[in-house]
mmCIF file of C-alpha atoms in Angstrom:
data_model
loop_
_atom_site.group_PDB
_atom_site.id
_atom_site.type_symbol
_atom_site.label_atom_id
_atom_site.label_comp_id
_atom_site.label_asym_id
_atom_site.label_seq_id
_atom_site.Cartn_x
_atom_site.Cartn_y
_atom_site.Cartn_z
ATOM 1 C CA MET D 1 0.253 -23.223 7.715
ATOM 2 C CA HIS D 2 -2.861 -23.005 5.540
ATOM 3 C CA PRO D 3 -2.004 -22.848 1.779
ATOM 4 C CA ASP D 4 -3.997 -19.618 1.293
ATOM 5 C CA ARG D 5 -2.142 -17.941 4.132
ATOM 6 C CA LEU D 6 1.232 -19.015 2.732
ATOM 7 C CA LEU D 7 0.248 -17.798 -0.751
ATOM 8 C CA ILE D 8 -0.787 -14.408 0.661
ATOM 9 C CA TYR D 9 2.451 -14.036 2.626
ATOM 10 C CA VAL D 10 4.715 -14.825 -0.339
ATOM 11 C CA ALA D 11 2.678 -12.743 -2.791
ATOM 12 C CA VAL D 12 2.525 -9.613 -0.626
ATOM 13 C CA PHE D 13 6.330 -9.592 -0.336
ATOM 14 C CA ALA D 14 6.709 -9.780 -4.134
ATOM 15 C CA ILE D 15 3.950 -7.261 -4.898
ATOM 16 C CA MET D 16 5.235 -4.650 -2.477
ATOM 17 C CA GLY D 17 8.849 -5.227 -3.497
ATOM 18 C CA LEU D 18 8.001 -4.350 -7.092
ATOM 19 C CA SER D 19 5.922 -1.335 -6.080
ATOM 20 C CA ASN D 20 8.837 0.188 -4.165
ATOM 21 C CA ALA D 21 11.612 -0.775 -6.590
ATOM 22 C CA VAL D 22 10.627 2.280 -8.635
ATOM 23 C CA ILE D 23 10.916 4.829 -5.799
ATOM 24 C CA PRO D 24 14.717 5.380 -5.565
ATOM 25 C CA ILE D 25 14.972 5.726 -9.353
ATOM 26 C CA LEU D 26 12.016 8.111 -9.841
ATOM 27 C CA PRO D 27 14.224 11.094 -10.843
ATOM 28 C CA GLU D 28 16.008 8.996 -13.497
ATOM 29 C CA LEU D 29 12.781 7.547 -14.925
ATOM 30 C CA ALA D 30 11.291 11.039 -15.221
ATOM 31 C CA ALA D 31 14.546 12.804 -16.223
ATOM 32 C CA ARG D 32 13.668 13.049 -19.939
ATOM 33 C CA TYR D 33 10.446 14.858 -19.058
ATOM 34 C CA HIS D 34 11.680 17.213 -16.314
ATOM 35 C CA SER D 35 12.114 20.104 -18.736
ATOM 36 C CA MET D 36 8.446 19.784 -19.713
ATOM 37 C CA TYR D 37 6.777 18.805 -16.423
ATOM 38 C CA GLY D 38 9.384 19.517 -13.731
ATOM 39 C CA GLU D 39 9.038 17.630 -10.440
ATOM 40 C CA PHE D 40 5.400 16.935 -11.331
ATOM 41 C CA ALA D 41 6.639 14.133 -13.634
ATOM 42 C CA SER D 42 8.071 12.289 -10.622
ATOM 43 C CA SER D 43 4.850 12.933 -8.720
ATOM 44 C CA LEU D 44 2.765 11.409 -11.535
ATOM 45 C CA LEU D 45 4.972 8.320 -11.625
ATOM 46 C CA PHE D 46 4.695 7.963 -7.876
ATOM 47 C CA SER D 47 0.960 8.616 -7.655
ATOM 48 C CA GLY D 48 -0.090 6.605 -10.731
ATOM 49 C CA TYR D 49 0.301 3.434 -8.688
ATOM 50 C CA PHE D 50 -1.813 4.728 -5.832
ATOM 51 C CA LEU D 51 -4.492 6.131 -8.128
ATOM 52 C CA GLY D 52 -4.861 2.661 -9.653
ATOM 53 C CA ALA D 53 -5.275 1.157 -6.210
ATOM 54 C CA LEU D 54 -7.662 3.911 -5.150
ATOM 55 C CA ALA D 55 -9.907 3.432 -8.191
ATOM 56 C CA THR D 56 -10.204 -0.348 -7.788
ATOM 57 C CA MET D 57 -9.837 -1.125 -4.088
ATOM 58 C CA LEU D 58 -13.473 -0.723 -3.063
ATOM 59 C CA PRO D 59 -15.100 -2.361 -6.148
ATOM 60 C CA PHE D 60 -12.736 -5.339 -5.924
ATOM 61 C CA GLY D 61 -13.367 -5.577 -2.179
ATOM 62 C CA ILE D 62 -17.117 -5.753 -2.791
ATOM 63 C CA LEU D 63 -16.660 -8.342 -5.545
ATOM 64 C CA SER D 64 -14.368 -10.499 -3.401
ATOM 65 C CA ASP D 65 -17.231 -10.942 -0.912
ATOM 66 C CA ARG D 66 -19.346 -12.232 -3.791
ATOM 67 C CA PHE D 67 -16.977 -14.316 -5.914
ATOM 68 C CA GLY D 68 -14.429 -15.495 -3.356
ATOM 69 C CA ASN D 69 -11.083 -14.173 -2.153
ATOM 70 C CA LEU D 70 -8.811 -16.569 -4.039
ATOM 71 C CA LYS D 71 -9.856 -15.250 -7.466
ATOM 72 C CA PHE D 72 -8.838 -11.703 -6.559
ATOM 73 C CA ILE D 73 -5.604 -12.781 -4.925
ATOM 74 C CA GLY D 74 -4.725 -14.490 -8.222
ATOM 75 C CA LEU D 75 -5.819 -11.458 -10.249
ATOM 76 C CA GLY D 76 -3.594 -9.227 -8.133
ATOM 77 C CA ILE D 77 -0.564 -11.418 -8.777
ATOM 78 C CA ALA D 78 -1.257 -11.574 -12.536
ATOM 79 C CA LEU D 79 -1.652 -7.798 -12.906
ATOM 80 C CA THR D 80 1.540 -7.245 -10.905
ATOM 81 C CA VAL D 81 3.533 -9.389 -13.325
ATOM 82 C CA VAL D 82 2.055 -7.625 -16.377
ATOM 83 C CA SER D 83 2.799 -4.161 -14.991
ATOM 84 C CA GLY D 84 6.338 -5.173 -14.026
ATOM 85 C CA VAL D 85 7.080 -6.339 -17.557
ATOM 86 C CA PHE D 86 5.958 -3.010 -19.056
ATOM 87 C CA ILE D 87 7.864 -0.941 -16.485
ATOM 88 C CA PHE D 88 10.997 -2.934 -17.247
ATOM 89 C CA LEU D 89 10.684 -2.655 -21.035
ATOM 90 C CA SER D 90 9.441 0.917 -21.530
ATOM 91 C CA GLU D 91 11.083 4.348 -21.224
ATOM 92 C CA ASN D 92 7.981 6.324 -22.242
ATOM 93 C CA LEU D 93 6.591 8.383 -19.353
ATOM 94 C CA TRP D 94 2.933 7.761 -20.182
ATOM 95 C CA ILE D 95 3.404 4.007 -20.584
ATOM 96 C CA LEU D 96 5.237 3.983 -17.257
ATOM 97 C CA ILE D 97 2.435 5.947 -15.586
ATOM 98 C CA PHE D 98 -0.191 3.583 -17.047
ATOM 99 C CA SER D 99 1.860 0.571 -15.921
ATOM 100 C CA ARG D 100 2.024 2.025 -12.428
ATOM 101 C CA PHE D 101 -1.774 2.457 -12.561
ATOM 102 C CA VAL D 102 -2.171 -1.231 -13.498
ATOM 103 C CA GLU D 103 0.240 -2.145 -10.705
ATOM 104 C CA GLY D 104 -1.996 -0.200 -8.333
ATOM 105 C CA ALA D 105 -5.064 -2.021 -9.657
ATOM 106 C CA ALA D 106 -3.257 -5.264 -8.812
ATOM 107 C CA CYS D 107 -3.099 -4.108 -5.204
ATOM 108 C CA GLY D 108 -6.760 -3.142 -5.426
ATOM 109 C CA ALA D 109 -7.573 -6.748 -6.279
ATOM 110 C CA PHE D 110 -5.135 -8.338 -3.836
ATOM 111 C CA PHE D 111 -5.403 -6.455 -0.547
ATOM 112 C CA PRO D 112 -9.127 -6.544 0.336
ATOM 113 C CA ALA D 113 -9.189 -10.271 -0.464
ATOM 114 C CA ALA D 114 -5.979 -10.900 1.483
ATOM 115 C CA PHE D 115 -7.110 -8.925 4.541
ATOM 116 C CA SER D 116 -10.522 -10.591 4.394
ATOM 117 C CA SER D 117 -8.927 -14.053 4.366
ATOM 118 C CA LEU D 118 -6.569 -13.239 7.242
ATOM 119 C CA SER D 119 -9.321 -11.695 9.371
ATOM 120 C CA LYS D 120 -10.830 -15.202 9.573
ATOM 121 C CA CYS D 121 -7.708 -16.599 11.280
ATOM 122 C CA LYS D 122 -8.000 -17.980 14.806
ATOM 123 C CA ASP D 123 -5.634 -15.212 15.939
ATOM 124 C CA PRO D 124 -6.335 -12.272 13.590
ATOM 125 C CA GLY D 125 -3.991 -9.942 15.487
ATOM 126 C CA ARG D 126 -1.059 -12.255 14.894
ATOM 127 C CA CYS D 127 -1.977 -12.832 11.232
ATOM 128 C CA MET D 128 -2.379 -9.088 10.597
ATOM 129 C CA GLY D 129 0.965 -8.458 12.280
ATOM 130 C CA GLU D 130 2.727 -11.101 10.180
ATOM 131 C CA PHE D 131 1.091 -9.797 7.011
ATOM 132 C CA THR D 132 2.108 -6.212 7.804
ATOM 133 C CA PHE D 133 5.618 -7.471 8.584
ATOM 134 C CA LEU D 134 5.943 -9.061 5.126
ATOM 135 C CA PHE D 135 4.217 -6.081 3.494
ATOM 136 C CA ASN D 136 6.937 -3.822 4.879
ATOM 137 C CA ALA D 137 9.657 -6.405 4.243
ATOM 138 C CA GLY D 138 8.760 -6.276 0.553
ATOM 139 C CA LEU D 139 8.784 -2.484 0.549
ATOM 140 C CA ALA D 140 12.157 -2.423 2.315
ATOM 141 C CA ALA D 141 13.664 -4.984 -0.044
ATOM 142 C CA GLY D 142 12.361 -3.125 -3.096
ATOM 143 C CA ALA D 143 13.850 0.199 -1.998
ATOM 144 C CA LEU D 144 17.120 -1.325 -0.791
ATOM 145 C CA PHE D 145 17.841 -3.483 -3.848
ATOM 146 C CA SER D 146 16.794 -0.710 -6.205
ATOM 147 C CA GLY D 147 19.213 1.719 -4.566
ATOM 148 C CA LEU D 148 22.078 -0.781 -4.403
ATOM 149 C CA LEU D 149 21.695 -2.099 -7.959
ATOM 150 C CA ALA D 150 20.815 1.162 -9.736
ATOM 151 C CA ASP D 151 24.442 1.884 -10.671
ATOM 152 C CA ILE D 152 24.787 -1.572 -12.239
ATOM 153 C CA PHE D 153 21.484 -1.489 -14.129
ATOM 154 C CA LEU D 154 18.764 1.054 -13.377
ATOM 155 C CA LYS D 155 15.838 -1.385 -13.455
ATOM 156 C CA SER D 156 17.534 -4.416 -11.882
ATOM 157 C CA ALA D 157 15.172 -4.506 -8.899
ATOM 158 C CA VAL D 158 12.126 -4.152 -11.172
ATOM 159 C CA LEU D 159 13.192 -7.304 -13.028
ATOM 160 C CA ILE D 160 13.943 -9.217 -9.816
ATOM 161 C CA PHE D 161 10.569 -8.564 -8.200
ATOM 162 C CA THR D 162 8.620 -9.106 -11.423
ATOM 163 C CA LEU D 163 10.140 -12.592 -11.612
ATOM 164 C CA PHE D 164 9.459 -13.150 -7.918
ATOM 165 C CA ALA D 165 5.802 -12.174 -8.393
ATOM 166 C CA LEU D 166 5.582 -14.615 -11.305
ATOM 167 C CA LEU D 167 6.998 -17.408 -9.144
ATOM 168 C CA SER D 168 4.632 -16.587 -6.278
ATOM 169 C CA GLY D 169 1.662 -17.336 -8.537
ATOM 170 C CA ILE D 170 2.817 -20.833 -9.528
ATOM 171 C CA PRO D 171 0.826 -22.581 -6.727
ATOM 172 C CA LEU D 172 -2.361 -21.203 -8.298
ATOM 173 C CA LEU D 173 -1.741 -23.342 -11.388
ATOM 174 C CA TYR D 174 -2.583 -26.378 -9.247
ATOM 175 C CA ARG D 175 -5.819 -24.765 -8.072
ATOM 176 C CA LEU D 176 -7.399 -23.753 -11.387
ATOM 177 C CA GLU D 177 -10.560 -25.747 -10.672
ATOM 178 C CA GLU D 178 -10.966 -23.887 -7.386
ATOM 179 C CA LEU D 179 -10.415 -20.553 -9.143
ATOM 180 C CA PHE D 180 -13.029 -21.114 -11.834
ATOM 181 C CA ASN D 181 -15.583 -23.281 -10.008
ATOM 182 C CA PRO D 182 -17.850 -21.199 -7.709
ATOM 183 C CA LYS D 183 -18.675 -24.239 -5.575
ATOM 184 C CA LYS D 184 -14.998 -24.582 -4.668
ATOM 185 C CA THR D 185 -14.886 -21.064 -3.219
ATOM 186 C CA GLY D 186 -17.919 -21.523 -1.025
ATOM 187 C CA THR D 187 -20.039 -19.190 -3.151
ATOM 188 C CA ASN D 188 -23.561 -20.076 -4.173
ATOM 189 C CA PRO D 189 -23.518 -20.280 -7.996
ATOM 190 C CA LYS D 190 -27.191 -19.283 -8.256
ATOM 191 C CA SER D 191 -26.416 -15.991 -6.595
ATOM 192 C CA LEU D 192 -23.740 -15.224 -9.158
ATOM 193 C CA SER D 193 -25.902 -15.141 -12.242
ATOM 194 C CA GLY D 194 -27.636 -12.137 -13.718
ATOM 195 C CA GLN D 195 -26.756 -8.495 -14.153
ATOM 196 C CA ASP D 196 -29.605 -7.440 -11.840
ATOM 197 C CA SER D 197 -28.219 -9.660 -9.086
ATOM 198 C CA LEU D 198 -24.766 -8.077 -9.400
ATOM 199 C CA LYS D 199 -26.290 -4.593 -9.519
ATOM 200 C CA SER D 200 -28.310 -5.253 -6.366
ATOM 201 C CA HIS D 201 -25.176 -6.579 -4.661
ATOM 202 C CA PHE D 202 -23.332 -3.315 -5.360
ATOM 203 C CA LYS D 203 -26.377 -1.272 -4.301
ATOM 204 C CA HIS D 204 -26.628 -3.187 -1.042
ATOM 205 C CA SER D 205 -22.884 -2.783 -0.449
ATOM 206 C CA PHE D 206 -22.933 0.976 -0.983
ATOM 207 C CA ILE D 207 -25.804 1.292 1.497
ATOM 208 C CA LYS D 208 -23.582 -0.485 4.009
ATOM 209 C CA ILE D 209 -20.720 1.900 3.198
ATOM 210 C CA THR D 210 -22.814 4.881 4.305
ATOM 211 C CA GLY D 211 -23.198 3.144 7.649
ATOM 212 C CA LEU D 212 -19.470 2.467 7.912
ATOM 213 C CA ILE D 213 -18.579 6.074 7.065
ATOM 214 C CA SER D 214 -20.205 7.410 10.204
ATOM 215 C CA ARG D 215 -19.065 9.870 12.816
ATOM 216 C CA ARG D 216 -18.304 6.957 15.119
ATOM 217 C CA ASN D 217 -15.755 5.525 12.662
ATOM 218 C CA SER D 218 -14.568 8.804 11.137
ATOM 219 C CA GLY D 219 -11.330 8.896 13.136
ATOM 220 C CA ILE D 220 -10.257 5.527 11.727
ATOM 221 C CA TRP D 221 -10.787 6.512 8.092
ATOM 222 C CA LEU D 222 -9.368 10.036 8.413
ATOM 223 C CA GLY D 223 -6.429 8.906 10.554
ATOM 224 C CA SER D 224 -5.490 6.209 8.039
ATOM 225 C CA PHE D 225 -5.802 8.719 5.181
ATOM 226 C CA LEU D 226 -3.579 11.335 6.849
ATOM 227 C CA LEU D 227 -0.939 8.866 8.066
ATOM 228 C CA ASN D 228 -0.465 7.246 4.682
ATOM 229 C CA GLY D 229 -0.664 10.559 2.870
ATOM 230 C CA ALA D 230 2.130 11.975 5.015
ATOM 231 C CA VAL D 231 4.272 8.890 4.397
ATOM 232 C CA GLY D 232 3.561 9.184 0.669
ATOM 233 C CA VAL D 233 4.615 12.840 0.513
ATOM 234 C CA LEU D 234 7.923 12.137 2.243
ATOM 235 C CA ILE D 235 8.759 9.129 0.062
ATOM 236 C CA ALA D 236 7.685 10.848 -3.173
ATOM 237 C CA TYR D 237 9.769 13.995 -2.711
ATOM 238 C CA TYR D 238 12.731 12.846 -0.642
ATOM 239 C CA PRO D 239 14.680 11.552 -3.692
ATOM 240 C CA ASP D 240 14.629 15.090 -5.150
ATOM 241 C CA TYR D 241 15.216 16.720 -1.743
ATOM 242 C CA SER D 242 18.304 14.568 -1.108
ATOM 243 C CA LEU D 243 19.642 14.554 -4.674
ATOM 244 C CA GLU D 244 22.821 16.474 -3.780
ATOM 245 C CA ILE D 245 23.110 15.058 -0.251
ATOM 246 C CA LEU D 246 22.631 11.279 -0.362
ATOM 247 C CA SER D 247 23.932 8.646 -2.762
ATOM 248 C CA LYS D 248 21.425 6.220 -4.290
ATOM 249 C CA ALA D 249 22.603 3.493 -1.920
ATOM 250 C CA ARG D 250 22.181 5.732 1.159
ATOM 251 C CA LEU D 251 18.799 6.952 -0.081
ATOM 252 C CA GLY D 252 17.645 3.377 -0.639
ATOM 253 C CA GLY D 253 18.930 2.482 2.825
ATOM 254 C CA ALA D 254 17.118 5.411 4.451
ATOM 255 C CA ILE D 255 13.822 4.515 2.779
ATOM 256 C CA ALA D 256 14.390 0.844 3.597
ATOM 257 C CA SER D 257 14.862 1.748 7.284
ATOM 258 C CA LEU D 258 11.268 3.006 7.286
ATOM 259 C CA TYR D 259 9.979 -0.394 6.229
ATOM 260 C CA ILE D 260 12.388 -2.416 8.363
ATOM 261 C CA CYS D 261 11.233 -0.575 11.492
ATOM 262 C CA ALA D 262 7.608 -0.982 10.391
ATOM 263 C CA MET D 263 8.255 -4.727 10.007
ATOM 264 C CA VAL D 264 9.529 -5.074 13.560
ATOM 265 C CA THR D 265 6.897 -2.907 15.244
ATOM 266 C CA SER D 266 3.962 -4.391 13.309
ATOM 267 C CA LEU D 267 5.023 -7.894 14.346
ATOM 268 C CA LEU D 268 5.208 -6.802 17.991
ATOM 269 C CA ALA D 269 1.991 -4.764 17.901
ATOM 270 C CA GLY D 270 0.028 -7.773 16.642
ATOM 271 C CA ARG D 271 0.994 -9.728 19.758
ATOM 272 C CA PHE D 272 0.237 -7.150 22.455
ATOM 273 C CA LYS D 273 -3.137 -7.338 24.194
ATOM 274 C CA VAL D 274 -3.757 -3.593 24.025
ATOM 275 C CA LYS D 275 -6.822 -1.703 22.803
ATOM 276 C CA GLU D 276 -6.732 -0.615 19.158
ATOM 277 C CA LYS D 277 -7.133 3.046 20.105
ATOM 278 C CA THR D 278 -3.980 2.948 22.247
ATOM 279 C CA ILE D 279 -2.017 1.157 19.515
ATOM 280 C CA ILE D 280 -3.064 3.781 16.960
ATOM 281 C CA ARG D 281 -2.143 6.755 19.165
ATOM 282 C CA ILE D 282 1.307 5.359 20.005
ATOM 283 C CA GLY D 283 1.945 4.742 16.310
ATOM 284 C CA LEU D 284 0.837 8.201 15.220
ATOM 285 C CA ALA D 285 3.008 9.885 17.879
ATOM 286 C CA PHE D 286 6.187 8.177 16.657
ATOM 287 C CA SER D 287 5.181 8.821 13.032
ATOM 288 C CA ALA D 288 4.799 12.564 13.621
ATOM 289 C CA LEU D 289 8.168 12.680 15.382
ATOM 290 C CA GLY D 290 9.805 10.862 12.464
ATOM 291 C CA ALA D 291 8.292 13.169 9.852
ATOM 292 C CA PHE D 292 9.934 16.182 11.489
ATOM 293 C CA PHE D 293 13.313 14.525 12.124
ATOM 294 C CA ALA D 294 13.568 13.221 8.531
ATOM 295 C CA ILE D 295 14.145 16.798 7.342
ATOM 296 C CA LYS D 296 17.650 16.788 8.816
ATOM 297 C CA TYR D 297 18.324 13.217 9.958
ATOM 298 C CA PRO D 298 17.052 10.848 7.248
ATOM 299 C CA PHE D 299 17.821 7.500 8.888
ATOM 300 C CA PHE D 300 16.473 8.459 12.312
ATOM 301 C CA GLY D 301 13.450 10.194 10.811
ATOM 302 C CA PHE D 302 12.509 7.399 8.416
ATOM 303 C CA SER D 303 13.050 4.795 11.150
ATOM 304 C CA SER D 304 10.742 6.582 13.590
ATOM 305 C CA LEU D 305 8.146 7.193 10.880
ATOM 306 C CA GLY D 306 8.275 3.543 9.837
ATOM 307 C CA GLY D 307 8.100 2.181 13.362
ATOM 308 C CA GLY D 308 5.161 4.404 14.197
ATOM 309 C CA SER D 309 3.263 3.664 10.999
ATOM 310 C CA GLY D 310 3.760 -0.093 11.479
ATOM 311 C CA VAL D 311 2.164 0.078 14.921
ATOM 312 C CA ALA D 312 -0.665 2.369 13.802
ATOM 313 C CA MET D 313 -1.578 0.282 10.750
ATOM 314 C CA VAL D 314 -1.985 -2.876 12.840
ATOM 315 C CA GLY D 315 -4.267 -0.897 15.148
ATOM 316 C CA PHE D 316 -6.321 0.418 12.223
ATOM 317 C CA ALA D 317 -6.601 -3.065 10.655
ATOM 318 C CA LEU D 318 -7.761 -4.654 13.918
ATOM 319 C CA ALA D 319 -10.329 -1.896 14.468
ATOM 320 C CA VAL D 320 -11.737 -2.419 10.964
ATOM 321 C CA ALA D 321 -11.698 -6.230 11.280
ATOM 322 C CA ARG D 322 -13.936 -5.966 14.345
ATOM 323 C CA MET D 323 -16.560 -3.809 12.649
ATOM 324 C CA ASN D 324 -19.940 -5.411 12.061
ATOM 325 C CA ALA D 325 -19.726 -5.525 8.244
ATOM 326 C CA ASP D 326 -18.787 -7.787 5.331
ATOM 327 C CA ARG D 327 -15.043 -8.296 5.620
ATOM 328 C CA GLY D 328 -14.234 -7.664 1.962
ATOM 329 C CA LEU D 329 -16.272 -4.458 1.979
ATOM 330 C CA ALA D 330 -14.774 -3.152 5.240
ATOM 331 C CA MET D 331 -11.224 -4.026 4.224
ATOM 332 C CA GLY D 332 -11.802 -2.548 0.772
ATOM 333 C CA LEU D 333 -12.883 0.722 2.370
ATOM 334 C CA PHE D 334 -9.921 0.635 4.769
ATOM 335 C CA ASN D 335 -7.442 0.061 1.948
ATOM 336 C CA THR D 336 -9.152 2.800 -0.062
ATOM 337 C CA THR D 337 -8.291 5.294 2.689
ATOM 338 C CA ILE D 338 -4.684 4.060 2.624
ATOM 339 C CA TYR D 339 -4.276 4.528 -1.100
ATOM 340 C CA ALA D 340 -6.336 7.717 -1.174
ATOM 341 C CA GLY D 341 -3.774 9.236 1.168
ATOM 342 C CA LEU D 342 -0.807 7.804 -0.693
ATOM 343 C CA SER D 343 -2.100 9.029 -4.062
ATOM 344 C CA LEU D 344 -3.871 12.318 -3.395
ATOM 345 C CA LEU D 345 -1.663 14.068 -0.829
ATOM 346 C CA PRO D 346 1.538 13.736 -2.941
ATOM 347 C CA ILE D 347 -0.351 15.268 -5.885
ATOM 348 C CA VAL D 348 -1.533 18.160 -3.705
ATOM 349 C CA ALA D 349 2.042 18.510 -2.460
ATOM 350 C CA GLY D 350 3.202 18.658 -6.083
ATOM 351 C CA PHE D 351 1.167 21.820 -6.612
ATOM 352 C CA LEU D 352 2.518 23.302 -3.372
ATOM 353 C CA THR D 353 6.128 22.916 -4.553
ATOM 354 C CA GLU D 354 5.561 25.995 -6.723
ATOM 355 C CA THR D 355 5.214 28.155 -3.586
ATOM 356 C CA LEU D 356 6.972 26.121 -0.874
ATOM 357 C CA SER D 357 10.479 24.695 -0.718
ATOM 358 C CA LEU D 358 10.712 20.943 -0.112
ATOM 359 C CA LYS D 359 11.907 21.614 3.437
ATOM 360 C CA GLU D 360 8.834 23.741 4.135
ATOM 361 C CA LEU D 361 6.663 21.080 2.529
ATOM 362 C CA PHE D 362 8.058 18.457 4.912
ATOM 363 C CA LEU D 363 7.344 20.732 7.897
ATOM 364 C CA VAL D 364 3.703 20.958 6.788
ATOM 365 C CA ASN D 365 3.772 17.177 6.407
ATOM 366 C CA GLY D 366 4.768 16.737 10.041
ATOM 367 C CA CYS D 367 1.966 19.065 11.103
ATOM 368 C CA ILE D 368 -0.533 16.883 9.210
ATOM 369 C CA LEU D 369 0.510 13.865 11.281
ATOM 370 C CA THR D 370 0.181 15.921 14.448
ATOM 371 C CA VAL D 371 -3.416 16.708 13.430
ATOM 372 C CA ALA D 372 -4.057 12.976 12.917
ATOM 373 C CA LEU D 373 -2.784 12.321 16.447
ATOM 374 C CA LEU D 374 -5.318 14.799 17.862
ATOM 375 C CA LEU D 375 -8.348 13.103 16.270
ATOM 376 C CA LYS D 376 -10.811 11.970 18.945
ATOM 377 C CA ASN D 377 -12.700 9.083 17.316
#
């Protein structure tokens, strides 16, 4: 296996494990501030991560095309470790929210570069499937260990995955020359100099974005946004919804089932010779079904939602990889839609909790996924 591919696989497991280690303990982290902010405190903690990713995903994707993918993979790992340390050490809500924002920025650096690297594989479908498998494996492990270890020490899983992220970056210490020497990344050093050159690169990239955001591709971007937004709403508010129903261990297990099923289906979807459109529709159908069932049957609902989203995300990634555009730019835009959904829809849902019960909110959530399924493009 190519060293870059191995680095990406190990790092994505650690990065996603840390990102999800916070989810089962959101009510406890925000407990001191519930009297002041209510459930909105949990929403801010949840969405801070995704806002960080949303703000940085596209710029870092554009820059990775220019400066090389390895630099941004390394930056993503470094920012993950820094954010994990602050989340572990602090109890202040605003420091925690800022740390989650930095953690999101780490994903903004890592994912466009990682997807861009993997899209160059001989078998991109298989590589995307394996990457999505490990992406969801990290999410599942983060939720599961956090739920299981919370009674022993609330932030046990945060510490574990921060250390794992640190260890995942060790191979980069042997590649410092490659990280800091433009010639080693295949980038022309003459093209890297000058503020005007960088400005023109961004200008050229944003012109390309207007072409990518066309009616022909609108279903891909909107479908990805709605799918991930619906998943984000369910994960953000289910800990509060199930507070009197599920133990932390059962909650962690239910959330983990989402990612475990996504792991299995993404691995399978990457190996089937089926058109992307068919893969996406199958995934969205199971996701919508899961969103409705999760209201009463958490394990079945989360499993169906996870399995469906795993299939759909492989379909979306393959569709984007085959667009006629710079890979870093296209993957940056794709990941922006993912994190836009994950960050913005839970915030909108937070405002709706003043007029809707959480059960009613989850019903609306299922309807959103049904709308995504009906998109034509």
